[in-house]
Coordinates of C-alpha atoms in Angstrom, one line a residue:
Chain A
D1 CA -87.2 -4.8 91.4
I2 CA -83.9 -4.4 91.5
Q3 CA -81.8 -1.9 92.1
M4 CA -78.2 -1.9 91.0
T5 CA -76.0 0.2 92.3
Q6 CA -73.0 2.0 90.9
S7 CA -69.9 3.4 93.0
P8 CA -68.2 5.4 93.1
S9 CA -71.0 8.0 91.8
S10 CA -67.9 10.3 90.5
L11 CA -64.0 10.0 90.2
S12 CA -60.9 12.0 88.7
A13 CA -58.7 10.4 86.7
S14 CA -55.3 11.0 84.3
V15 CA -54.7 10.3 81.0
G16 CA -52.7 6.7 81.1
D17 CA -54.3 6.0 84.5
R18 CA -56.4 2.8 85.0
V19 CA -59.6 3.2 86.1
T20 CA -62.5 0.6 88.0
I21 CA -66.1 0.9 88.5
T22 CA -68.1 -0.9 90.3
C23 CA -72.4 -2.5 90.2
R24 CA -74.0 -4.2 92.8
P25 CA -77.8 -5.3 91.6
S26 CA -80.3 -6.0 95.0
Q27 CA -79.9 -9.2 94.4
S28 CA -78.2 -11.7 92.1
I29 CA -78.1 -10.7 87.3
S30 CA -76.9 -14.1 86.8
N31 CA -75.1 -11.8 83.8
Y32 CA -77.3 -10.3 82.8
L33 CA -75.5 -7.2 82.7
N34 CA -74.5 -4.4 80.2
W35 CA -72.4 -1.6 80.1
Y36 CA -72.5 1.7 78.7
Q37 CA -70.8 4.9 77.6
Q38 CA -72.5 8.2 77.1
K39 CA -71.0 11.9 77.1
P40 CA -73.1 15.3 77.2
G41 CA -75.7 15.3 74.6
K42 CA -75.7 12.3 73.3
A43 CA -77.2 9.1 73.1
P44 CA -76.0 6.0 74.9
K45 CA -73.9 3.7 73.8
L46 CA -73.0 0.3 74.4
L47 CA -69.3 -1.3 75.5
I48 CA -70.2 -4.3 77.4
Y49 CA -73.3 -7.1 77.2
A50 CA -73.3 -10.6 79.0
A51 CA -71.2 -9.1 82.0
S52 CA -67.9 -9.6 79.8
I53 CA -68.4 -9.4 76.2
L54 CA -66.8 -6.8 74.2
Q55 CA -68.9 -4.9 71.6
S56 CA -67.7 -4.6 68.4
G57 CA -65.7 -1.9 68.1
V58 CA -64.9 -1.2 71.1
P59 CA -61.5 -0.8 72.3
S60 CA -59.6 -3.5 74.3
R61 CA -59.0 -0.4 76.9
F62 CA -62.5 -1.6 78.4
T63 CA -63.0 -5.2 79.6
G64 CA -65.4 -6.7 82.4
S65 CA -65.9 -8.6 84.9
G66 CA -68.4 -10.4 87.7
S67 CA -71.0 -12.3 88.5
G68 CA -74.4 -12.9 90.2
T69 CA -74.1 -9.2 92.1
D70 CA -70.9 -7.8 91.9
F71 CA -69.7 -6.3 88.3
T72 CA -66.9 -4.0 87.7
L73 CA -66.2 -2.4 84.2
T74 CA -62.1 -1.7 83.5
I75 CA -60.3 0.9 81.6
S76 CA -56.5 -0.4 81.5
S77 CA -55.1 2.8 79.7
L78 CA -57.6 6.3 80.3
Q79 CA -57.4 8.3 77.0
P80 CA -58.3 11.9 76.3
E81 CA -62.0 10.4 74.7
D82 CA -62.8 8.4 77.3
F83 CA -64.3 11.2 79.9
A84 CA -67.6 10.4 80.0
T85 CA -70.3 8.8 82.3
Y86 CA -70.9 4.7 83.1
Y87 CA -74.2 3.2 83.6
C88 CA -74.5 -0.2 83.9
Q89 CA -77.6 -1.8 83.7
Q90 CA -79.1 -5.2 83.8
S91 CA -82.1 -7.2 82.1
Y92 CA -82.3 -10.4 84.7
R93 CA -85.9 -8.8 85.4
F94 CA -87.3 -6.2 83.7
R95 CA -84.6 -3.4 82.5
T96 CA -83.4 -1.1 85.3
F97 CA -79.9 0.6 85.2
G98 CA -77.3 2.3 88.0
Q99 CA -77.5 6.1 88.6
G100 CA -73.9 6.0 86.4
T101 CA -70.2 7.4 87.3
K102 CA -68.8 10.6 85.9
V103 CA -65.2 10.4 85.0
E104 CA -63.6 13.6 85.1
I105 CA -60.5 14.4 84.2
K106 CA -58.2 15.1 87.4
Chain B
Q1 CA -77.4 1.1 58.5
V2 CA -79.9 0.8 61.7
Q3 CA -81.4 4.1 62.6
L4 CA -83.7 5.5 65.5
V5 CA -85.9 8.4 64.9
E6 CA -87.7 9.2 67.5
S7 CA -90.4 12.7 66.8
G8 CA -93.3 13.8 68.7
G9 CA -91.8 15.8 72.0
G10 CA -93.0 19.5 72.9
L11 CA -94.1 21.6 75.4
V12 CA -96.8 20.4 77.3
K13 CA -98.9 21.6 80.3
P14 CA -98.5 19.1 83.6
G15 CA -101.9 17.3 83.0
G16 CA -101.7 16.6 79.1
S17 CA -100.7 13.9 76.9
L18 CA -98.7 13.8 74.5
R19 CA -97.7 10.6 71.7
L20 CA -94.0 9.7 71.0
S21 CA -93.0 8.4 67.6
C22 CA -89.6 5.7 66.6
A23 CA -89.7 5.8 63.7
A24 CA -87.3 1.6 62.9
S25 CA -85.0 1.4 59.4
G26 CA -81.8 -1.1 58.9
F27 CA -83.3 -4.4 60.7
T28 CA -86.1 -6.4 60.6
F29 CA -88.3 -4.5 63.5
S30 CA -91.2 -7.1 63.7
D31 CA -88.6 -9.3 65.5
Y32 CA -87.1 -7.1 68.3
Y33 CA -88.6 -6.2 71.6
M34 CA -88.5 -2.0 71.7
S35 CA -87.6 -0.1 74.6
W36 CA -88.3 3.7 76.0
I37 CA -85.8 4.9 78.3
R38 CA -85.9 8.7 79.3
Q39 CA -83.6 10.8 80.7
A40 CA -84.4 14.5 83.5
P41 CA -81.6 17.1 82.8
G42 CA -78.7 16.2 84.6
R43 CA -79.6 13.1 85.6
G44 CA -79.4 9.0 85.0
L45 CA -81.1 6.9 82.7
E46 CA -84.0 5.1 83.7
W47 CA -86.1 2.8 81.8
V48 CA -89.2 3.6 80.8
S49 CA -91.4 0.7 79.6
Y50 CA -90.6 -2.3 76.8
I51 CA -92.8 -4.4 74.2
S52 CA -92.1 -7.6 72.8
S53 CA -91.7 -8.3 69.4
R54 CA -95.6 -8.9 68.6
G55 CA -96.8 -6.9 70.5
D56 CA -98.3 -8.8 72.9
I57 CA -96.0 -8.2 76.0
L58 CA -95.9 -4.8 77.6
F59 CA -94.2 -3.8 80.8
Y60 CA -93.6 -0.7 82.4
A61 CA -91.4 1.4 85.0
D62 CA -93.3 2.1 88.1
S63 CA -93.5 5.4 88.2
V64 CA -95.6 5.2 84.7
K65 CA -97.7 2.4 85.2
G66 CA -101.2 3.8 84.2
R67 CA -100.2 7.1 82.7
F68 CA -98.2 5.9 79.7
T69 CA -99.0 3.1 77.1
I70 CA -96.0 1.7 74.3
S71 CA -97.5 0.0 71.3
R72 CA -95.7 -0.9 68.4
D73 CA -96.8 -1.5 64.3
N74 CA -94.8 -3.6 62.6
A75 CA -95.9 -3.2 58.7
E76 CA -94.5 0.8 60.0
N77 CA -92.1 0.2 61.2
S78 CA -92.4 2.5 64.1
L79 CA -92.9 2.2 67.6
Y80 CA -95.4 4.5 69.6
L81 CA -95.5 5.9 73.5
Q82 CA -98.7 7.6 74.4
M83 CA -98.1 9.3 77.6
N84 CA -101.3 11.4 79.4
S85 CA -102.0 13.4 83.2
L86 CA -98.1 14.2 82.4
R87 CA -96.8 15.6 85.4
A88 CA -93.6 17.6 86.1
E89 CA -91.5 15.1 86.9
D90 CA -91.1 13.4 83.5
T91 CA -89.8 16.2 81.3
A92 CA -86.9 14.2 80.1
V93 CA -84.9 13.1 77.0
Y94 CA -87.0 10.3 75.6
Y95 CA -85.2 7.9 73.6
C96 CA -86.1 4.5 71.6
A97 CA -83.6 1.9 71.4
R98 CA -83.5 -1.9 69.6
D99 CA -84.3 -4.2 73.5
L100 CA -84.3 -7.8 72.7
L101 CA -84.2 -10.7 69.7
V102 CA -85.0 -13.7 71.4
A103 CA -83.0 -16.7 72.5
T104 CA -79.9 -14.6 71.6
T105 CA -78.8 -11.8 75.0
Q106 CA -80.5 -8.6 75.4
K107 CA -78.7 -5.4 74.9
F108 CA -79.4 -1.9 74.2
E109 CA -77.3 -2.3 71.1
Y110 CA -78.8 1.2 69.0
W111 CA -80.7 4.2 70.2
G112 CA -82.2 7.3 68.8
Q113 CA -80.7 10.1 68.9
G114 CA -83.2 10.9 71.8
T115 CA -86.7 13.8 72.1
L116 CA -86.9 16.0 74.5
V117 CA -90.3 16.6 75.9
T118 CA -91.1 19.3 78.6
V119 CA -94.3 19.3 81.0
S120 CA -94.5 22.7 82.6
S121 CA -96.7 25.2 82.8

């Protein structure tokens, strides 16, 4: 099975900060990587698919990059509504999620 | 608009069974793979199972293999998860999600609201 490791597990940041979350699969997955945002009590929301394609309606401050075994989600200027938990997910072989990165208010 | 509505969750004793349903609307259900994904209280997301558009390809996470069975009824636009031999660690919110459209990029673009399964004596 492909294991997905996100880092950090949590971070504290302020509004306006640039935030970077990393996802590393246990083997190469080409660009079969998606990113989701989840707020408490809600279903996850798709942000980025195929590693770097912004889902329709998602603000352009979210960008995804990477391929193979190293992926990054960047929020260029953190907004109040961005405080949430973020998950990466691979679809190269079956489906696996990372353990999540909680973005909290500093 | 796309809607996925889960039902069937509840409280069940260890060793018991439960069948979850997911009613789909707003898209051509028979074109898409579908998945079940769960989230234990305070924990992360765990993919459970997926089924192909025609129902002939099924895969499961190791944690549920041999105990859970995914199925679908394309005529009824419905997805199911039969859960047997339930354990305390199966306690979670269970989401259905629209999965792959063949020859396109896989993504979980649409999710249901989730249904809570609690396994406790």
